[in-house]
Amino acid sequence: MSVNILLSYSKHIGEQLSYAEATLQTMHGEIRAGWKKLDHARVQLAVAIPANTTAEIILPPVPAKQVSESRNPIMSMEGLHSS
């Protein structure tokens, strides 16, 4: 199973909302996604997908060096990439 998640975040939304989250039950298990505003320049994204599935997460355009997974730069993570 492949999962596509589009996170659309704008600093204007962050002025009124500090977080958003959603859960979806699928035949393969639960999918969870959400974001939380950490400060004026940083947003934390959390995504959980069922075992034995893959996900494509599309983020707003930012330099790849500003994106990390588990506090590790995304460019150093096997299986993760920026296009």
PDB file of N, CA and C in Angstrom:
ATOM      1  N   MET A   1       0.844  -1.179   0.000  1.00  0.00           N
ATOM      2  CA  MET A   1       0.000   0.000   0.000  1.00  0.00           C
ATOM      3  C   MET A   1       0.883   1.234   0.000  1.00  0.00           C
ATOM      4  N   SER A   2       0.529   2.205  -0.784  1.00  0.00           N
ATOM      5  CA  SER A   2       1.241   3.471  -0.821  1.00  0.00           C
ATOM      6  C   SER A   2       0.322   4.563  -0.277  1.00  0.00           C
ATOM      7  N   VAL A   3       0.884   5.462   0.494  1.00  0.00           N
ATOM      8  CA  VAL A   3       0.115   6.544   1.108  1.00  0.00           C
ATOM      9  C   VAL A   3       0.684   7.867   0.622  1.00  0.00           C
ATOM     10  N   ASN A   4      -0.157   8.763   0.141  1.00  0.00           N
ATOM     11  CA  ASN A   4       0.274  10.102  -0.246  1.00  0.00           C
ATOM     12  C   ASN A   4      -0.297  11.098   0.734  1.00  0.00           C
ATOM     13  N   ILE A   5       0.546  11.911   1.334  1.00  0.00           N
ATOM     14  CA  ILE A   5       0.116  12.917   2.296  1.00  0.00           C
ATOM     15  C   ILE A   5       0.608  14.272   1.812  1.00  0.00           C
ATOM     16  N   LEU A   6      -0.289  15.219   1.682  1.00  0.00           N
ATOM     17  CA  LEU A   6       0.078  16.576   1.298  1.00  0.00           C
ATOM     18  C   LEU A   6      -0.114  17.475   2.504  1.00  0.00           C
ATOM     19  N   LEU A   7       0.953  18.045   2.986  1.00  0.00           N
ATOM     20  CA  LEU A   7       0.878  18.999   4.088  1.00  0.00           C
ATOM     21  C   LEU A   7       0.933  20.388   3.492  1.00  0.00           C
ATOM     22  N   SER A   8      -0.098  21.127   3.683  1.00  0.00           N
ATOM     23  CA  SER A   8      -0.134  22.501   3.205  1.00  0.00           C
ATOM     24  C   SER A   8      -0.088  23.406   4.424  1.00  0.00           C
ATOM     25  N   TYR A   9       0.999  24.111   4.582  1.00  0.00           N
ATOM     26  CA  TYR A   9       1.177  24.948   5.762  1.00  0.00           C
ATOM     27  C   TYR A   9       1.527  26.358   5.323  1.00  0.00           C
ATOM     28  N   SER A  10       0.922  27.315   5.924  1.00  0.00           N
ATOM     29  CA  SER A  10       1.202  28.715   5.643  1.00  0.00           C
ATOM     30  C   SER A  10       1.402  29.438   6.962  1.00  0.00           C
ATOM     31  N   LYS A  11       2.307  30.388   7.006  1.00  0.00           N
ATOM     32  CA  LYS A  11       2.507  31.136   8.245  1.00  0.00           C
ATOM     33  C   LYS A  11       1.241  31.876   8.647  1.00  0.00           C
ATOM     34  N   HIS A  12       0.382  32.180   7.679  1.00  0.00           N
ATOM     35  CA  HIS A  12      -0.874  32.862   7.997  1.00  0.00           C
ATOM     36  C   HIS A  12      -1.827  31.938   8.750  1.00  0.00           C
ATOM     37  N   ILE A  13      -1.850  30.658   8.375  1.00  0.00           N
ATOM     38  CA  ILE A  13      -2.652  29.680   9.111  1.00  0.00           C
ATOM     39  C   ILE A  13      -2.124  29.576  10.534  1.00  0.00           C
ATOM     40  N   GLY A  14      -0.814  29.558  10.682  1.00  0.00           N
ATOM     41  CA  GLY A  14      -0.198  29.430  11.991  1.00  0.00           C
ATOM     42  C   GLY A  14      -0.521  30.577  12.934  1.00  0.00           C
ATOM     43  N   GLU A  15      -0.943  31.705  12.382  1.00  0.00           N
ATOM     44  CA  GLU A  15      -1.316  32.822  13.240  1.00  0.00           C
ATOM     45  C   GLU A  15      -2.578  32.505  14.029  1.00  0.00           C
ATOM     46  N   GLN A  16      -3.457  31.693  13.451  1.00  0.00           N
ATOM     47  CA  GLN A  16      -4.709  31.357  14.108  1.00  0.00           C
ATOM     48  C   GLN A  16      -4.700  29.954  14.705  1.00  0.00           C
ATOM     49  N   LEU A  17      -3.974  29.029  14.092  1.00  0.00           N
ATOM     50  CA  LEU A  17      -3.903  27.652  14.570  1.00  0.00           C
ATOM     51  C   LEU A  17      -2.494  27.336  15.041  1.00  0.00           C
ATOM     52  N   SER A  18      -2.387  26.593  16.124  1.00  0.00           N
ATOM     53  CA  SER A  18      -1.064  26.177  16.585  1.00  0.00           C
ATOM     54  C   SER A  18      -0.798  24.717  16.249  1.00  0.00           C
ATOM     55  N   TYR A  19      -1.846  23.946  15.902  1.00  0.00           N
ATOM     56  CA  TYR A  19      -1.646  22.561  15.499  1.00  0.00           C
ATOM     57  C   TYR A  19      -2.874  22.057  14.742  1.00  0.00           C
ATOM     58  N   ALA A  20      -2.681  20.951  14.035  1.00  0.00           N
ATOM     59  CA  ALA A  20      -3.780  20.251  13.370  1.00  0.00           C
ATOM     60  C   ALA A  20      -3.389  18.786  13.297  1.00  0.00           C
ATOM     61  N   GLU A  21      -4.373  17.901  13.406  1.00  0.00           N
ATOM     62  CA  GLU A  21      -4.080  16.481  13.300  1.00  0.00           C
ATOM     63  C   GLU A  21      -5.297  15.739  12.767  1.00  0.00           C
ATOM     64  N   ALA A  22      -5.042  14.566  12.166  1.00  0.00           N
ATOM     65  CA  ALA A  22      -6.118  13.753  11.616  1.00  0.00           C
ATOM     66  C   ALA A  22      -5.726  12.289  11.687  1.00  0.00           C
ATOM     67  N   THR A  23      -6.729  11.437  11.787  1.00  0.00           N
ATOM     68  CA  THR A  23      -6.539   9.991  11.812  1.00  0.00           C
ATOM     69  C   THR A  23      -7.510   9.369  10.816  1.00  0.00           C
ATOM     70  N   LEU A  24      -7.043   8.355  10.096  1.00  0.00           N
ATOM     71  CA  LEU A  24      -7.882   7.654   9.136  1.00  0.00           C
ATOM     72  C   LEU A  24      -7.682   6.158   9.317  1.00  0.00           C
ATOM     73  N   GLN A  25      -8.771   5.430   9.528  1.00  0.00           N
ATOM     74  CA  GLN A  25      -8.706   3.971   9.583  1.00  0.00           C
ATOM     75  C   GLN A  25      -8.808   3.430   8.161  1.00  0.00           C
ATOM     76  N   THR A  26      -7.849   2.607   7.753  1.00  0.00           N
ATOM     77  CA  THR A  26      -7.891   1.979   6.436  1.00  0.00           C
ATOM     78  C   THR A  26      -7.895   0.468   6.624  1.00  0.00           C
ATOM     79  N   MET A  27      -8.081  -0.264   5.554  1.00  0.00           N
ATOM     80  CA  MET A  27      -8.054  -1.722   5.630  1.00  0.00           C
ATOM     81  C   MET A  27      -6.659  -2.243   5.987  1.00  0.00           C
ATOM     82  N   HIS A  28      -5.630  -1.394   5.866  1.00  0.00           N
ATOM     83  CA  HIS A  28      -4.257  -1.780   6.185  1.00  0.00           C
ATOM     84  C   HIS A  28      -3.838  -1.319   7.576  1.00  0.00           C
ATOM     85  N   GLY A  29      -4.677  -0.534   8.246  1.00  0.00           N
ATOM     86  CA  GLY A  29      -4.355  -0.014   9.568  1.00  0.00           C
ATOM     87  C   GLY A  29      -4.578   1.483   9.641  1.00  0.00           C
ATOM     88  N   GLU A  30      -4.181   2.056  10.755  1.00  0.00           N
ATOM     89  CA  GLU A  30      -4.422   3.473  11.008  1.00  0.00           C
ATOM     90  C   GLU A  30      -3.322   4.353  10.420  1.00  0.00           C
ATOM     91  N   ILE A  31      -3.744   5.453   9.801  1.00  0.00           N
ATOM     92  CA  ILE A  31      -2.826   6.484   9.303  1.00  0.00           C
ATOM     93  C   ILE A  31      -3.069   7.726  10.152  1.00  0.00           C
ATOM     94  N   ARG A  32      -1.985   8.294  10.695  1.00  0.00           N
ATOM     95  CA  ARG A  32      -2.090   9.526  11.486  1.00  0.00           C
ATOM     96  C   ARG A  32      -1.136  10.556  10.911  1.00  0.00           C
ATOM     97  N   ALA A  33      -1.600  11.798  10.862  1.00  0.00           N
ATOM     98  CA  ALA A  33      -0.749  12.895  10.404  1.00  0.00           C
ATOM     99  C   ALA A  33      -1.155  14.155  11.151  1.00  0.00           C
ATOM    100  N   GLY A  34      -0.173  14.992  11.433  1.00  0.00           N
ATOM    101  CA  GLY A  34      -0.464  16.253  12.088  1.00  0.00           C
ATOM    102  C   GLY A  34       0.753  17.157  12.084  1.00  0.00           C
ATOM    103  N   TRP A  35       0.505  18.417  12.341  1.00  0.00           N
ATOM    104  CA  TRP A  35       1.610  19.372  12.457  1.00  0.00           C
ATOM    105  C   TRP A  35       1.381  20.231  13.688  1.00  0.00           C
ATOM    106  N   LYS A  36       2.485  20.729  14.220  1.00  0.00           N
ATOM    107  CA  LYS A  36       2.451  21.603  15.390  1.00  0.00           C
ATOM    108  C   LYS A  36       3.439  22.738  15.163  1.00  0.00           C
ATOM    109  N   LYS A  37       2.985  23.954  15.378  1.00  0.00           N
ATOM    110  CA  LYS A  37       3.858  25.116  15.229  1.00  0.00           C
ATOM    111  C   LYS A  37       4.760  25.206  16.458  1.00  0.00           C
ATOM    112  N   LEU A  38       6.077  25.184  16.226  1.00  0.00           N
ATOM    113  CA  LEU A  38       7.038  25.269  17.328  1.00  0.00           C
ATOM    114  C   LEU A  38       7.395  26.709  17.651  1.00  0.00           C
ATOM    115  N   ASP A  39       7.567  27.511  16.622  1.00  0.00           N
ATOM    116  CA  ASP A  39       7.836  28.938  16.778  1.00  0.00           C
ATOM    117  C   ASP A  39       7.510  29.615  15.455  1.00  0.00           C
ATOM    118  N   HIS A  40       7.908  30.856  15.286  1.00  0.00           N
ATOM    119  CA  HIS A  40       7.538  31.593  14.070  1.00  0.00           C
ATOM    120  C   HIS A  40       8.133  31.006  12.794  1.00  0.00           C
ATOM    121  N   ALA A  41       9.191  30.194  12.894  1.00  0.00           N
ATOM    122  CA  ALA A  41       9.859  29.703  11.692  1.00  0.00           C
ATOM    123  C   ALA A  41       9.865  28.180  11.575  1.00  0.00           C
ATOM    124  N   ARG A  42       9.418  27.461  12.618  1.00  0.00           N
ATOM    125  CA  ARG A  42       9.532  25.995  12.577  1.00  0.00           C
ATOM    126  C   ARG A  42       8.185  25.313  12.847  1.00  0.00           C
ATOM    127  N   VAL A  43       7.978  24.228  12.095  1.00  0.00           N
ATOM    128  CA  VAL A  43       6.787  23.410  12.248  1.00  0.00           C
ATOM    129  C   VAL A  43       7.238  21.963  12.391  1.00  0.00           C
ATOM    130  N   GLN A  44       6.631  21.248  13.321  1.00  0.00           N
ATOM    131  CA  GLN A  44       6.934  19.832  13.506  1.00  0.00           C
ATOM    132  C   GLN A  44       5.810  19.014  12.884  1.00  0.00           C
ATOM    133  N   LEU A  45       6.169  18.090  12.003  1.00  0.00           N
ATOM    134  CA  LEU A  45       5.217  17.219  11.336  1.00  0.00           C
ATOM    135  C   LEU A  45       5.367  15.821  11.911  1.00  0.00           C
ATOM    136  N   ALA A  46       4.265  15.183  12.249  1.00  0.00           N
ATOM    137  CA  ALA A  46       4.279  13.801  12.728  1.00  0.00           C
ATOM    138  C   ALA A  46       3.374  12.980  11.821  1.00  0.00           C
ATOM    139  N   VAL A  47       3.911  11.865  11.308  1.00  0.00           N
ATOM    140  CA  VAL A  47       3.158  10.978  10.431  1.00  0.00           C
ATOM    141  C   VAL A  47       3.394   9.552  10.896  1.00  0.00           C
ATOM    142  N   ALA A  48       2.325   8.765  10.990  1.00  0.00           N
ATOM    143  CA  ALA A  48       2.430   7.340  11.316  1.00  0.00           C
ATOM    144  C   ALA A  48       1.612   6.574  10.287  1.00  0.00           C
ATOM    145  N   ILE A  49       2.231   5.547   9.715  1.00  0.00           N
ATOM    146  CA  ILE A  49       1.547   4.731   8.714  1.00  0.00           C
ATOM    147  C   ILE A  49       1.616   3.267   9.153  1.00  0.00           C
ATOM    148  N   PRO A  50       0.715   2.436   8.630  1.00  0.00           N
ATOM    149  CA  PRO A  50       0.731   1.023   9.003  1.00  0.00           C
ATOM    150  C   PRO A  50       2.026   0.331   8.551  1.00  0.00           C
ATOM    151  N   ALA A  51       2.360  -0.748   9.236  1.00  0.00           N
ATOM    152  CA  ALA A  51       3.536  -1.547   8.865  1.00  0.00           C
ATOM    153  C   ALA A  51       3.367  -2.062   7.436  1.00  0.00           C
ATOM    154  N   ASN A  52       4.490  -2.248   6.764  1.00  0.00           N
ATOM    155  CA  ASN A  52       4.527  -2.779   5.398  1.00  0.00           C
ATOM    156  C   ASN A  52       3.820  -1.881   4.387  1.00  0.00           C
ATOM    157  N   THR A  53       3.812  -0.584   4.646  1.00  0.00           N
ATOM    158  CA  THR A  53       3.285   0.383   3.691  1.00  0.00           C
ATOM    159  C   THR A  53       4.366   1.428   3.437  1.00  0.00           C
ATOM    160  N   THR A  54       4.198   2.217   2.415  1.00  0.00           N
ATOM    161  CA  THR A  54       5.118   3.312   2.135  1.00  0.00           C
ATOM    162  C   THR A  54       4.321   4.605   2.081  1.00  0.00           C
ATOM    163  N   ALA A  55       5.001   5.703   2.283  1.00  0.00           N
ATOM    164  CA  ALA A  55       4.339   6.999   2.264  1.00  0.00           C
ATOM    165  C   ALA A  55       5.158   7.996   1.463  1.00  0.00           C
ATOM    166  N   GLU A  56       4.475   8.848   0.758  1.00  0.00           N
ATOM    167  CA  GLU A  56       5.095   9.991   0.093  1.00  0.00           C
ATOM    168  C   GLU A  56       4.538  11.223   0.776  1.00  0.00           C
ATOM    169  N   ILE A  57       5.400  11.991   1.401  1.00  0.00           N
ATOM    170  CA  ILE A  57       4.982  13.177   2.140  1.00  0.00           C
ATOM    171  C   ILE A  57       5.473  14.399   1.373  1.00  0.00           C
ATOM    172  N   ILE A  58       4.553  15.235   0.980  1.00  0.00           N
ATOM    173  CA  ILE A  58       4.885  16.419   0.183  1.00  0.00           C
ATOM    174  C   ILE A  58       4.822  17.631   1.095  1.00  0.00           C
ATOM    175  N   LEU A  59       5.954  18.295   1.263  1.00  0.00           N
ATOM    176  CA  LEU A  59       6.063  19.447   2.148  1.00  0.00           C
ATOM    177  C   LEU A  59       6.086  20.743   1.349  1.00  0.00           C
ATOM    178  N   PRO A  60       5.763  21.848   2.001  1.00  0.00           N
ATOM    179  CA  PRO A  60       5.918  23.142   1.328  1.00  0.00           C
ATOM    180  C   PRO A  60       7.385  23.332   0.920  1.00  0.00           C
ATOM    181  N   PRO A  61       7.650  24.121  -0.115  1.00  0.00           N
ATOM    182  CA  PRO A  61       9.032  24.299  -0.561  1.00  0.00           C
ATOM    183  C   PRO A  61       9.906  24.973   0.497  1.00  0.00           C
ATOM    184  N   VAL A  62      10.904  24.244   0.952  1.00  0.00           N
ATOM    185  CA  VAL A  62      11.931  24.764   1.852  1.00  0.00           C
ATOM    186  C   VAL A  62      13.245  24.101   1.455  1.00  0.00           C
ATOM    187  N   PRO A  63      14.379  24.703   1.757  1.00  0.00           N
ATOM    188  CA  PRO A  63      15.654  24.053   1.457  1.00  0.00           C
ATOM    189  C   PRO A  63      15.759  22.712   2.193  1.00  0.00           C
ATOM    190  N   ALA A  64      16.231  21.684   1.504  1.00  0.00           N
ATOM    191  CA  ALA A  64      16.333  20.344   2.087  1.00  0.00           C
ATOM    192  C   ALA A  64      17.148  20.342   3.383  1.00  0.00           C
ATOM    193  N   LYS A  65      18.116  21.239   3.503  1.00  0.00           N
ATOM    194  CA  LYS A  65      18.937  21.274   4.717  1.00  0.00           C
ATOM    195  C   LYS A  65      18.127  21.701   5.946  1.00  0.00           C
ATOM    196  N   GLN A  66      16.935  22.249   5.738  1.00  0.00           N
ATOM    197  CA  GLN A  66      16.081  22.670   6.858  1.00  0.00           C
ATOM    198  C   GLN A  66      15.094  21.577   7.282  1.00  0.00           C
ATOM    199  N   VAL A  67      15.113  20.435   6.576  1.00  0.00           N
ATOM    200  CA  VAL A  67      14.180  19.348   6.875  1.00  0.00           C
ATOM    201  C   VAL A  67      14.927  18.230   7.572  1.00  0.00           C
ATOM    202  N   SER A  68      14.355  17.727   8.685  1.00  0.00           N
ATOM    203  CA  SER A  68      14.990  16.625   9.406  1.00  0.00           C
ATOM    204  C   SER A  68      13.957  15.569   9.773  1.00  0.00           C
ATOM    205  N   GLU A  69      14.442  14.358  10.020  1.00  0.00           N
ATOM    206  CA  GLU A  69      13.611  13.254  10.473  1.00  0.00           C
ATOM    207  C   GLU A  69      14.265  12.716  11.731  1.00  0.00           C
ATOM    208  N   SER A  70      13.550  12.710  12.823  1.00  0.00           N
ATOM    209  CA  SER A  70      14.104  12.298  14.118  1.00  0.00           C
ATOM    210  C   SER A  70      15.389  13.068  14.429  1.00  0.00           C
ATOM    211  N   ARG A  71      15.368  14.360  14.132  1.00  0.00           N
ATOM    212  CA  ARG A  71      16.485  15.288  14.364  1.00  0.00           C
ATOM    213  C   ARG A  71      17.727  15.008  13.534  1.00  0.00           C
ATOM    214  N   ASN A  72      17.582  14.200  12.490  1.00  0.00           N
ATOM    215  CA  ASN A  72      18.676  13.932  11.557  1.00  0.00           C
ATOM    216  C   ASN A  72      18.333  14.586  10.225  1.00  0.00           C
ATOM    217  N   PRO A  73      19.320  15.222   9.579  1.00  0.00           N
ATOM    218  CA  PRO A  73      19.046  15.858   8.286  1.00  0.00           C
ATOM    219  C   PRO A  73      18.459  14.849   7.303  1.00  0.00           C
ATOM    220  N   ILE A  74      17.423  15.243   6.596  1.00  0.00           N
ATOM    221  CA  ILE A  74      16.743  14.316   5.680  1.00  0.00           C
ATOM    222  C   ILE A  74      17.686  13.784   4.612  1.00  0.00           C
ATOM    223  N   MET A  75      18.644  14.581   4.207  1.00  0.00           N
ATOM    224  CA  MET A  75      19.564  14.160   3.158  1.00  0.00           C
ATOM    225  C   MET A  75      20.480  13.017   3.616  1.00  0.00           C
ATOM    226  N   SER A  76      20.602  12.774   4.923  1.00  0.00           N
ATOM    227  CA  SER A  76      21.469  11.704   5.410  1.00  0.00           C
ATOM    228  C   SER A  76      20.689  10.425   5.736  1.00  0.00           C
ATOM    229  N   MET A  77      19.362  10.439   5.532  1.00  0.00           N
ATOM    230  CA  MET A  77      18.528   9.301   5.892  1.00  0.00           C
ATOM    231  C   MET A  77      18.320   8.378   4.688  1.00  0.00           C
ATOM    232  N   GLU A  78      18.580   7.104   4.862  1.00  0.00           N
ATOM    233  CA  GLU A  78      18.379   6.140   3.783  1.00  0.00           C
ATOM    234  C   GLU A  78      16.882   6.030   3.475  1.00  0.00           C
ATOM    235  N   GLY A  79      16.545   6.076   2.217  1.00  0.00           N
ATOM    236  CA  GLY A  79      15.158   5.945   1.794  1.00  0.00           C
ATOM    237  C   GLY A  79      14.382   7.254   1.798  1.00  0.00           C
ATOM    238  N   LEU A  80      14.962   8.324   2.317  1.00  0.00           N
ATOM    239  CA  LEU A  80      14.314   9.635   2.302  1.00  0.00           C
ATOM    240  C   LEU A  80      15.067  10.525   1.322  1.00  0.00           C
ATOM    241  N   HIS A  81      14.331  11.332   0.600  1.00  0.00           N
ATOM    242  CA  HIS A  81      14.991  12.216  -0.352  1.00  0.00           C
ATOM    243  C   HIS A  81      14.156  13.456  -0.589  1.00  0.00           C
ATOM    244  N   SER A  82      14.789  14.408  -1.194  1.00  0.00           N
ATOM    245  CA  SER A  82      14.143  15.657  -1.570  1.00  0.00           C
ATOM    246  C   SER A  82      14.175  15.744  -3.083  1.00  0.00           C
ATOM    247  N   SER A  83      13.066  16.185  -3.674  1.00  0.00           N
ATOM    248  CA  SER A  83      13.062  16.318  -5.131  1.00  0.00           C
ATOM    249  C   SER A  83      12.918  17.749  -5.549  1.00  0.00           C
TER     250      SER A  83
END
